mmCIF file of C-alpha atoms and ligand atoms in Angstrom:
data_model
loop_
_atom_site.group_PDB
_atom_site.id
_atom_site.type_symbol
_atom_site.label_atom_id
_atom_site.label_comp_id
_atom_site.label_asym_id
_atom_site.label_seq_id
_atom_site.Cartn_x
_atom_site.Cartn_y
_atom_site.Cartn_z
ATOM 1 C CA MET A 1 9.545 -9.134 0.371
ATOM 2 C CA ALA A 2 8.826 -11.952 -2.079
ATOM 3 C CA THR A 3 8.174 -15.049 -0.114
ATOM 4 C CA GLY A 4 6.247 -18.398 -0.606
ATOM 5 C CA GLY A 5 4.184 -19.980 1.614
ATOM 6 C CA SER A 6 4.139 -20.217 5.459
ATOM 7 C CA CYS A 7 7.224 -18.672 7.454
ATOM 8 C CA ALA A 8 7.275 -21.401 10.234
ATOM 9 C CA ALA A 9 8.860 -23.951 7.974
ATOM 10 C CA SER A 10 12.355 -25.208 8.889
ATOM 11 C CA VAL A 11 15.511 -24.623 6.684
ATOM 12 C CA ARG A 12 16.754 -27.182 4.475
ATOM 13 C CA VAL A 13 18.513 -30.198 6.079
ATOM 14 C CA GLY A 14 21.165 -32.489 4.834
ATOM 15 C CA LEU A 15 22.900 -29.757 2.504
ATOM 16 C CA GLY A 16 26.002 -27.891 2.953
ATOM 17 C CA PRO A 17 29.412 -28.417 4.642
ATOM 18 C CA VAL A 18 30.625 -29.983 7.786
ATOM 19 C CA PRO A 19 30.894 -27.645 10.509
ATOM 20 C CA PHE A 20 34.356 -26.502 10.790
ATOM 21 C CA LYS A 21 34.690 -26.923 14.620
ATOM 22 C CA ASP A 22 34.410 -30.601 13.792
ATOM 23 C CA VAL A 23 37.610 -30.927 12.240
ATOM 24 C CA GLU A 24 40.817 -31.587 14.283
ATOM 25 C CA GLU A 25 43.040 -28.600 15.186
ATOM 26 C CA ASP A 26 46.652 -28.594 13.882
ATOM 27 C CA ALA A 27 49.641 -28.856 16.271
ATOM 28 C CA ASP A 28 51.230 -25.865 14.874
ATOM 29 C CA MET A 29 49.677 -22.698 16.106
ATOM 30 C CA SER A 30 52.768 -20.446 15.842
ATOM 31 C CA THR A 31 52.435 -17.190 14.678
ATOM 32 C CA PRO A 32 53.889 -16.170 11.280
ATOM 33 C CA THR A 33 56.920 -14.510 10.385
ATOM 34 C CA LEU A 34 56.474 -10.711 10.467
ATOM 35 C CA VAL A 35 56.494 -8.999 6.887
ATOM 36 C CA SER A 36 58.859 -6.370 8.140
ATOM 37 C CA SER A 37 59.772 -4.916 4.803
ATOM 38 C CA LEU A 38 56.262 -3.553 4.016
ATOM 39 C CA PRO A 39 55.065 -0.126 4.188
ATOM 40 C CA CYS A 40 52.755 0.287 7.239
ATOM 41 C CA HIS A 41 50.714 3.014 9.109
ATOM 42 C CA THR A 42 48.659 3.153 12.296
ATOM 43 C CA VAL A 43 45.499 5.429 12.709
ATOM 44 C CA THR A 44 46.150 9.058 13.668
ATOM 45 C CA GLY A 45 44.792 9.642 17.246
ATOM 46 C CA ALA A 46 43.935 5.926 18.055
ATOM 47 C CA SER A 47 45.884 2.812 18.731
ATOM 48 C CA LEU A 48 44.307 1.188 16.123
ATOM 49 C CA ARG A 49 46.393 -1.711 15.006
ATOM 50 C CA LYS A 50 49.103 -1.385 12.246
ATOM 51 C CA LEU A 51 48.287 -1.772 8.885
ATOM 52 C CA CYS A 52 50.695 -2.811 6.192
ATOM 53 C CA ARG A 53 50.544 -2.614 2.538
ATOM 54 C CA TYR A 54 50.667 -5.875 0.553
ATOM 55 C CA GLN A 55 50.359 -5.710 -3.122
ATOM 56 C CA GLY A 56 48.482 -2.452 -2.940
ATOM 57 C CA PHE A 57 45.951 -3.610 -0.224
ATOM 58 C CA TRP A 58 46.322 -2.505 3.437
ATOM 59 C CA MET A 59 45.926 -5.347 5.976
ATOM 60 C CA PRO A 60 47.216 -6.135 9.668
ATOM 61 C CA GLU A 61 50.577 -7.513 9.400
ATOM 62 C CA GLY A 62 49.661 -10.998 10.373
ATOM 63 C CA TRP A 63 47.081 -10.972 7.290
ATOM 64 C CA ALA A 64 49.917 -9.838 4.979
ATOM 65 C CA ALA A 65 51.801 -12.893 5.543
ATOM 66 C CA ALA A 66 48.635 -14.984 5.445
ATOM 67 C CA ALA A 67 47.762 -13.307 2.126
ATOM 68 C CA ALA A 68 51.202 -14.415 0.681
ATOM 69 C CA ALA A 69 50.646 -18.015 1.993
ATOM 70 C CA ILE A 70 47.065 -17.956 0.578
ATOM 71 C CA GLN A 71 48.290 -17.016 -2.752
ATOM 72 C CA ARG A 72 51.142 -19.745 -2.668
ATOM 73 C CA ARG A 73 49.243 -22.594 -0.773
ATOM 74 C CA PHE A 74 45.514 -22.341 -1.001
ATOM 75 C CA GLU A 75 44.219 -24.839 -3.300
ATOM 76 C CA PRO A 76 40.424 -24.292 -3.904
ATOM 77 C CA ARG A 77 38.343 -27.574 -4.585
ATOM 78 C CA LEU A 78 35.735 -27.090 -7.374
ATOM 79 C CA ASP A 79 32.720 -27.329 -5.258
ATOM 80 C CA ASP A 80 34.413 -24.868 -2.480
ATOM 81 C CA VAL A 81 32.279 -21.892 -1.810
ATOM 82 C CA ILE A 82 34.140 -18.533 -0.607
ATOM 83 C CA VAL A 83 32.088 -15.573 0.765
ATOM 84 C CA SER A 84 34.087 -12.654 0.453
ATOM 85 C CA SER A 85 33.496 -8.680 1.441
ATOM 86 C CA LEU A 86 35.213 -5.813 2.685
ATOM 87 C CA PRO A 87 34.797 -5.649 6.517
ATOM 88 C CA LYS A 88 31.369 -4.245 7.719
ATOM 89 C CA CYS A 89 29.650 -4.901 4.445
ATOM 90 C CA GLY A 90 27.403 -7.941 5.561
ATOM 91 C CA THR A 91 29.553 -10.872 5.833
ATOM 92 C CA THR A 92 27.888 -12.116 8.979
ATOM 93 C CA TRP A 93 24.479 -12.006 7.181
ATOM 94 C CA LEU A 94 25.711 -13.579 3.985
ATOM 95 C CA VAL A 95 27.349 -16.355 5.691
ATOM 96 C CA ALA A 96 24.364 -17.094 7.913
ATOM 97 C CA LEU A 97 22.277 -17.077 4.632
ATOM 98 C CA THR A 98 24.615 -19.178 2.584
ATOM 99 C CA PHE A 99 24.423 -22.114 4.669
ATOM 100 C CA ALA A 100 21.845 -21.135 7.635
ATOM 101 C CA THR A 101 24.426 -20.563 10.547
ATOM 102 C CA MET A 102 27.087 -23.391 9.381
ATOM 103 C CA CYS A 103 30.369 -22.757 11.261
ATOM 104 C CA LEU A 104 33.184 -21.860 8.772
ATOM 105 C CA PRO A 105 36.558 -20.944 8.633
ATOM 106 C CA PHE A 106 38.063 -17.602 8.166
ATOM 107 C CA LEU A 107 41.031 -17.975 5.545
ATOM 108 C CA GLU A 108 43.404 -15.431 6.896
ATOM 109 C CA GLY A 109 43.033 -16.386 10.220
ATOM 110 C CA LEU A 110 43.893 -19.755 9.654
ATOM 111 C CA PHE A 111 46.963 -19.010 7.112
ATOM 112 C CA ALA A 112 48.136 -16.308 9.671
ATOM 113 C CA THR A 113 48.171 -18.872 12.646
ATOM 114 C CA ARG A 114 49.538 -21.605 10.394
ATOM 115 C CA ARG A 115 46.359 -23.687 10.764
ATOM 116 C CA GLU A 116 45.757 -24.271 7.034
ATOM 117 C CA GLY A 117 46.209 -27.950 7.317
ATOM 118 C CA LYS A 118 42.761 -27.916 8.828
ATOM 119 C CA LEU A 119 41.283 -26.755 5.433
ATOM 120 C CA GLU A 120 42.556 -30.132 4.124
ATOM 121 C CA GLY A 121 40.633 -32.158 6.681
ATOM 122 C CA LEU A 122 36.966 -30.630 5.786
ATOM 123 C CA PRO A 123 35.163 -32.830 3.584
ATOM 124 C CA SER A 124 33.517 -31.173 0.497
ATOM 125 C CA PRO A 125 31.735 -28.895 -0.061
ATOM 126 C CA ARG A 126 33.911 -26.575 2.136
ATOM 127 C CA LEU A 127 32.509 -22.969 2.895
ATOM 128 C CA MET A 128 34.923 -20.328 3.924
ATOM 129 C CA ASN A 129 34.819 -16.759 4.248
ATOM 130 C CA THR A 130 37.568 -14.006 3.954
ATOM 131 C CA HIS A 131 38.064 -10.294 3.585
ATOM 132 C CA MET A 132 40.843 -10.751 1.273
ATOM 133 C CA PRO A 133 40.895 -8.972 -2.258
ATOM 134 C CA LEU A 134 40.458 -11.236 -5.071
ATOM 135 C CA GLN A 135 43.972 -10.865 -6.059
ATOM 136 C CA MET A 136 45.126 -12.859 -2.900
ATOM 137 C CA ILE A 137 42.960 -15.907 -3.821
ATOM 138 C CA PRO A 138 43.671 -16.102 -7.540
ATOM 139 C CA HIS A 139 43.110 -19.805 -8.086
ATOM 140 C CA ALA A 140 39.578 -19.395 -6.919
ATOM 141 C CA ILE A 141 38.589 -18.186 -10.559
ATOM 142 C CA ALA A 142 39.083 -20.945 -13.406
ATOM 143 C CA SER A 143 41.979 -20.561 -15.496
ATOM 144 C CA PRO A 144 41.352 -19.336 -18.991
ATOM 145 C CA GLY A 145 41.381 -22.738 -20.101
ATOM 146 C CA GLY A 146 38.570 -23.501 -17.819
ATOM 147 C CA GLY A 147 40.574 -25.562 -15.266
ATOM 148 C CA GLY A 148 40.408 -25.193 -11.426
ATOM 149 C CA GLY A 149 38.449 -22.472 -9.655
ATOM 150 C CA CYS A 150 35.761 -22.569 -7.258
ATOM 151 C CA ARG A 151 32.469 -20.447 -6.389
ATOM 152 C CA VAL A 152 32.918 -17.160 -4.622
ATOM 153 C CA ILE A 153 30.188 -14.957 -3.225
ATOM 154 C CA TYR A 154 30.885 -11.233 -2.923
ATOM 155 C CA ILE A 155 28.840 -8.801 -0.914
ATOM 156 C CA CYS A 156 29.428 -5.191 -1.499
ATOM 157 C CA ARG A 157 27.994 -1.976 0.588
ATOM 158 C CA GLU A 158 27.707 1.576 -0.004
ATOM 159 C CA PRO A 159 31.004 3.123 1.289
ATOM 160 C CA LYS A 160 29.630 5.584 3.344
ATOM 161 C CA ASP A 161 27.693 3.210 5.459
ATOM 162 C CA MET A 162 30.606 0.914 5.549
ATOM 163 C CA ALA A 163 32.546 3.533 7.004
ATOM 164 C CA VAL A 164 29.806 4.203 9.860
ATOM 165 C CA SER A 165 29.534 0.463 10.647
ATOM 166 C CA THR A 166 33.588 0.366 10.875
ATOM 167 C CA TRP A 167 33.480 3.222 13.289
ATOM 168 C CA HIS A 168 30.646 1.834 15.556
ATOM 169 C CA TYR A 169 32.582 -1.530 15.712
ATOM 170 C CA PHE A 170 36.013 -0.235 16.368
ATOM 171 C CA ARG A 171 35.435 2.381 18.625
ATOM 172 C CA ARG A 172 34.238 -0.210 20.922
ATOM 173 C CA ALA A 173 37.832 -1.337 21.392
ATOM 174 C CA TYR A 174 39.480 2.134 20.885
ATOM 175 C CA PRO A 175 37.035 4.804 22.088
ATOM 176 C CA GLU A 176 39.350 7.342 21.214
ATOM 177 C CA LEU A 177 38.814 6.696 17.352
ATOM 178 C CA ALA A 178 37.288 9.665 15.846
ATOM 179 C CA PHE A 179 34.620 9.298 13.000
ATOM 180 C CA SER A 180 36.605 11.839 10.954
ATOM 181 C CA ASP A 181 39.597 9.573 10.939
ATOM 182 C CA VAL A 182 37.751 6.639 9.711
ATOM 183 C CA VAL A 183 36.374 8.920 6.815
ATOM 184 C CA ASP A 184 40.006 9.733 5.867
ATOM 185 C CA LEU A 185 41.089 6.330 5.996
ATOM 186 C CA LEU A 186 38.334 5.342 3.516
ATOM 187 C CA CYS A 187 39.063 8.092 1.406
ATOM 188 C CA ASP A 188 42.685 7.651 1.224
ATOM 189 C CA GLY A 189 42.429 4.028 0.487
ATOM 190 C CA THR A 190 44.250 2.987 3.709
ATOM 191 C CA MET A 191 41.560 1.469 5.600
ATOM 192 C CA LEU A 192 41.386 -2.329 6.438
ATOM 193 C CA CYS A 193 41.606 -4.134 3.088
ATOM 194 C CA GLY A 194 41.414 -1.040 1.153
ATOM 195 C CA PRO A 195 41.514 0.780 -1.172
ATOM 196 C CA PHE A 196 37.843 -0.232 -1.065
ATOM 197 C CA TRP A 197 37.679 0.610 -4.797
ATOM 198 C CA ASP A 198 40.160 -1.803 -5.961
ATOM 199 C CA HIS A 199 38.734 -4.559 -3.440
ATOM 200 C CA ILE A 200 35.185 -4.184 -4.842
ATOM 201 C CA LEU A 201 36.085 -3.782 -8.625
ATOM 202 C CA GLY A 202 38.399 -6.935 -8.496
ATOM 203 C CA TYR A 203 35.173 -8.970 -7.606
ATOM 204 C CA TRP A 204 33.022 -6.788 -9.880
ATOM 205 C CA ARG A 205 34.963 -7.479 -12.960
ATOM 206 C CA ALA A 206 35.339 -11.242 -12.141
ATOM 207 C CA SER A 207 31.759 -11.530 -11.754
ATOM 208 C CA ALA A 208 31.033 -9.695 -15.269
ATOM 209 C CA ALA A 209 33.830 -11.968 -16.685
ATOM 210 C CA SER A 210 32.683 -15.192 -14.908
ATOM 211 C CA PRO A 211 29.075 -15.091 -13.658
ATOM 212 C CA GLY A 212 29.135 -18.751 -12.769
ATOM 213 C CA SER A 213 32.198 -18.149 -10.756
ATOM 214 C CA VAL A 214 31.546 -15.043 -8.777
ATOM 215 C CA LEU A 215 28.353 -13.941 -7.522
ATOM 216 C CA PHE A 216 27.911 -10.095 -6.830
ATOM 217 C CA LEU A 217 25.534 -9.173 -4.095
ATOM 218 C CA ARG A 218 24.597 -5.858 -2.826
ATOM 219 C CA TYR A 219 23.751 -5.295 0.997
ATOM 220 C CA GLU A 220 21.379 -2.664 -0.012
ATOM 221 C CA GLN A 221 19.385 -5.336 -2.305
ATOM 222 C CA LEU A 222 19.506 -7.733 0.463
ATOM 223 C CA LEU A 223 17.546 -5.547 2.709
ATOM 224 C CA LEU A 224 15.071 -4.576 -0.005
ATOM 225 C CA ASP A 225 14.463 -8.109 -1.113
ATOM 226 C CA PRO A 226 16.004 -11.072 1.018
ATOM 227 C CA ALA A 227 14.025 -13.759 -0.134
ATOM 228 C CA GLU A 228 14.680 -12.899 -4.018
ATOM 229 C CA ASN A 229 18.571 -12.710 -3.091
ATOM 230 C CA VAL A 230 18.343 -16.104 -1.038
ATOM 231 C CA ARG A 231 16.912 -17.742 -4.350
ATOM 232 C CA ARG A 232 19.754 -16.177 -6.269
ATOM 233 C CA LEU A 233 22.133 -17.618 -3.956
ATOM 234 C CA ALA A 234 20.708 -21.030 -4.154
ATOM 235 C CA ARG A 235 20.690 -21.059 -7.981
ATOM 236 C CA PHE A 236 24.360 -20.000 -7.881
ATOM 237 C CA LEU A 237 25.221 -22.587 -5.518
ATOM 238 C CA GLY A 238 23.421 -25.389 -7.764
ATOM 239 C CA LEU A 239 20.835 -25.928 -5.064
ATOM 240 C CA PRO A 240 17.698 -23.838 -6.510
ATOM 241 C CA PHE A 241 14.506 -24.381 -4.466
ATOM 242 C CA SER A 242 11.997 -26.868 -5.717
ATOM 243 C CA ALA A 243 8.322 -26.111 -5.898
ATOM 244 C CA ASP A 244 7.682 -27.688 -2.812
ATOM 245 C CA GLU A 245 10.015 -26.171 -0.786
ATOM 246 C CA GLU A 246 8.755 -22.879 -1.845
ATOM 247 C CA LYS A 247 5.370 -23.999 -0.993
ATOM 248 C CA ASP A 248 6.603 -24.935 2.331
ATOM 249 C CA GLY A 249 8.067 -21.700 2.985
ATOM 250 C CA ILE A 250 11.753 -22.783 3.050
ATOM 251 C CA VAL A 251 12.898 -19.207 1.806
ATOM 252 C CA CYS A 252 11.036 -17.388 3.976
ATOM 253 C CA GLY A 253 12.474 -19.731 6.726
ATOM 254 C CA ILE A 254 16.009 -18.788 5.940
ATOM 255 C CA VAL A 255 15.230 -15.250 5.549
ATOM 256 C CA GLU A 256 13.932 -15.338 9.260
ATOM 257 C CA LEU A 257 16.454 -17.421 10.510
ATOM 258 C CA CYS A 258 19.196 -15.270 9.362
ATOM 259 C CA SER A 259 17.553 -11.888 10.123
ATOM 260 C CA LEU A 260 19.626 -9.423 12.214
ATOM 261 C CA HIS A 261 16.766 -9.849 15.112
ATOM 262 C CA THR A 262 17.289 -13.622 15.137
ATOM 263 C CA LEU A 263 20.909 -13.903 14.835
ATOM 264 C CA SER A 264 21.602 -11.385 17.445
ATOM 265 C CA ALA A 265 19.560 -13.130 19.801
ATOM 266 C CA MET A 266 21.162 -16.319 19.377
ATOM 267 C CA GLU A 267 23.244 -17.409 22.689
ATOM 268 C CA PRO A 268 26.594 -17.482 21.224
ATOM 269 C CA ASN A 269 26.151 -14.024 19.655
ATOM 270 C CA ARG A 270 24.868 -12.838 22.908
ATOM 271 C CA THR A 271 27.678 -13.898 25.091
ATOM 272 C CA GLY A 272 30.649 -14.718 22.715
ATOM 273 C CA TYR A 273 33.676 -12.604 21.728
ATOM 274 C CA VAL A 274 34.804 -11.898 17.874
ATOM 275 C CA ASP A 275 38.126 -10.983 19.559
ATOM 276 C CA PRO A 276 38.565 -11.514 23.325
ATOM 277 C CA ARG A 277 41.988 -9.665 23.159
ATOM 278 C CA LEU A 278 40.282 -6.328 21.950
ATOM 279 C CA LYS A 279 36.954 -6.922 24.207
ATOM 280 C CA LEU A 280 35.122 -6.994 20.758
ATOM 281 C CA PRO A 281 31.750 -9.039 21.718
ATOM 282 C CA ARG A 282 29.994 -10.881 18.977
ATOM 283 C CA GLN A 283 27.207 -8.636 19.662
ATOM 284 C CA ALA A 284 28.918 -5.902 18.106
ATOM 285 C CA LEU A 285 28.484 -7.605 14.712
ATOM 286 C CA PHE A 286 24.599 -6.770 14.959
ATOM 287 C CA ARG A 287 23.754 -2.996 15.106
ATOM 288 C CA LYS A 288 21.383 -1.195 12.892
ATOM 289 C CA GLY A 289 21.469 -3.233 9.656
ATOM 290 C CA MET A 290 20.046 -0.520 7.463
ATOM 291 C CA ALA A 291 21.006 1.497 4.572
ATOM 292 C CA GLY A 292 21.626 5.187 4.718
ATOM 293 C CA ASP A 293 22.836 5.405 8.406
ATOM 294 C CA TRP A 294 25.632 7.672 6.846
ATOM 295 C CA LYS A 295 23.121 10.650 6.943
ATOM 296 C CA ASN A 296 23.286 10.483 10.920
ATOM 297 C CA HIS A 297 26.923 10.627 11.053
ATOM 298 C CA MET A 298 28.512 12.488 7.994
ATOM 299 C CA THR A 299 28.852 16.273 7.398
ATOM 300 C CA PRO A 300 27.790 17.215 3.874
ATOM 301 C CA GLU A 301 31.444 17.879 3.019
ATOM 302 C CA MET A 302 32.172 14.316 4.425
ATOM 303 C CA ALA A 303 29.676 12.784 2.067
ATOM 304 C CA ARG A 304 30.650 14.791 -0.916
ATOM 305 C CA ARG A 305 34.171 13.943 -0.522
ATOM 306 C CA VAL A 306 33.334 10.307 -0.473
ATOM 307 C CA ASP A 307 30.755 10.634 -3.329
ATOM 308 C CA SER A 308 33.309 12.268 -5.614
ATOM 309 C CA ILE A 309 35.807 9.560 -4.730
ATOM 310 C CA VAL A 310 33.289 6.887 -5.802
ATOM 311 C CA ALA A 311 32.381 8.776 -9.057
ATOM 312 C CA ASP A 312 35.794 9.123 -9.928
ATOM 313 C CA ARG A 313 36.981 5.418 -9.299
ATOM 314 C CA PHE A 314 33.743 3.828 -10.538
ATOM 315 C CA ARG A 315 33.201 5.876 -13.557
ATOM 316 C CA THR A 316 32.841 3.475 -16.635
ATOM 317 C CA THR A 317 32.685 0.362 -14.389
ATOM 318 C CA GLY A 318 28.928 0.118 -14.619
ATOM 319 C CA LEU A 319 28.892 0.146 -10.790
ATOM 320 C CA THR A 320 26.925 2.878 -9.066
ATOM 321 C CA PHE A 321 25.907 3.452 -5.481
ATOM 322 C CA GLN A 322 23.034 5.761 -5.849
HETATM 323 P P1 LIG B 401 32.510 -8.072 9.683
HETATM 324 O O1 LIG B 401 33.386 -7.355 8.743
HETATM 325 O O2 LIG B 401 33.026 -7.846 11.129
HETATM 326 O O3 LIG B 401 32.127 -9.520 9.383
HETATM 327 P P2 LIG B 401 30.042 -7.565 8.917
HETATM 328 O O4 LIG B 401 28.981 -8.875 9.156
HETATM 329 O O5 LIG B 401 30.334 -7.808 7.428
HETATM 330 O O6 LIG B 401 31.109 -7.299 9.912
HETATM 331 O O7 LIG B 401 29.034 -6.470 8.887
HETATM 332 C C1 LIG B 401 28.499 -5.816 10.153
HETATM 333 C C2 LIG B 401 27.316 -5.146 9.589
HETATM 334 O O8 LIG B 401 26.303 -5.721 8.994
HETATM 335 C C3 LIG B 401 26.629 -4.488 10.710
HETATM 336 O O9 LIG B 401 25.938 -3.079 10.055
HETATM 337 P P3 LIG B 401 25.614 -1.599 10.920
HETATM 338 O O10 LIG B 401 26.905 -1.527 11.749
HETATM 339 O O11 LIG B 401 25.463 -0.713 9.817
HETATM 340 O O12 LIG B 401 24.463 -2.000 11.503
HETATM 341 C C4 LIG B 401 25.545 -5.027 11.062
HETATM 342 O O13 LIG B 401 24.285 -4.696 11.816
HETATM 343 C C5 LIG B 401 25.059 -5.743 9.892
HETATM 344 N N1 LIG B 401 24.406 -7.160 9.833
HETATM 345 C C6 LIG B 401 24.681 -8.027 10.593
HETATM 346 N N2 LIG B 401 23.935 -9.049 10.388
HETATM 347 C C7 LIG B 401 22.716 -8.731 9.963
HETATM 348 C C8 LIG B 401 21.493 -9.181 9.272
HETATM 349 N N3 LIG B 401 21.200 -10.372 9.872
HETATM 350 N N4 LIG B 401 20.680 -8.502 8.618
HETATM 351 C C9 LIG B 401 21.053 -7.283 8.012
HETATM 352 N N5 LIG B 401 22.531 -6.554 8.553
HETATM 353 C C10 LIG B 401 23.055 -7.333 9.203
#
């Protein structure tokens, strides 16, 4: 790991957004109208929640309604930062790294429960996260004439490891969920927020076309060299580390503060819930945090199946997972 100076230094102060929890709740907490006309499916052999297909992507019914609302009503500010990823690809880590443990709103959660008014109340710069494909947040990218837009940071993970992480996470709520079912969903493109290839390529292409608007990060590269990726992140956010900050070990401090070990030991992450209804504890967000765990779960046949889909879908795109 490339680090500068002592790791004991504290992280930066005075930068970043106001914690989201400090903004007043909206009065209207009602659930959205169901998107009843969309094609839907549920996972075979498990009561995993129903997913509906909205504009080519599979998402829970409430998120589909939220996606429509985000497309219509979400107005990015120039200094907004949106952290995006497919589920189980390192969001928690990237969010922590981006603003070292700030509390930030989940777009589809807000729009699904009609609490988007809370966003308006946030002073700039706002930091948000989402699992939505880029197509659902079209205004995040500046128009061809250069107007509007904000900054988007995307994190992508090797799809086989994403499937493994997804299975471990959801089987806590649905013990009957078979790993082979998750592999089927991945390959069919019907997994949460899938097809994964369209989700990833949307951001990959936008990053190639507008590198100043979309930063495309890889989970595996973050594991290999977190410090260098934190520097990339800081440069992208327009907050590069000064020579003094480097000397003081700020980068190393952020990496340590956001490590799997540190984050998972924090009190809210040890005792809190991601989703109390599903009995999903926050602790479930922190498991092995490694690359290549698929080798411990997939049969050679499963791995070949995913690899051939990846080879096919990403051919000619310049994006590889080897
Ligand atoms: P989400 O979609 O529910 O937000 P997300 O945070 O994107 O989940 O992904 C969870 C994965 O990131 C877990 O991977 P695993 O199941 O293969 O272990 C989790 O362990 C990993 N993870 C979480 N925090 C960190 C971290 N600080 N460093 C490295 N990996 C992490």
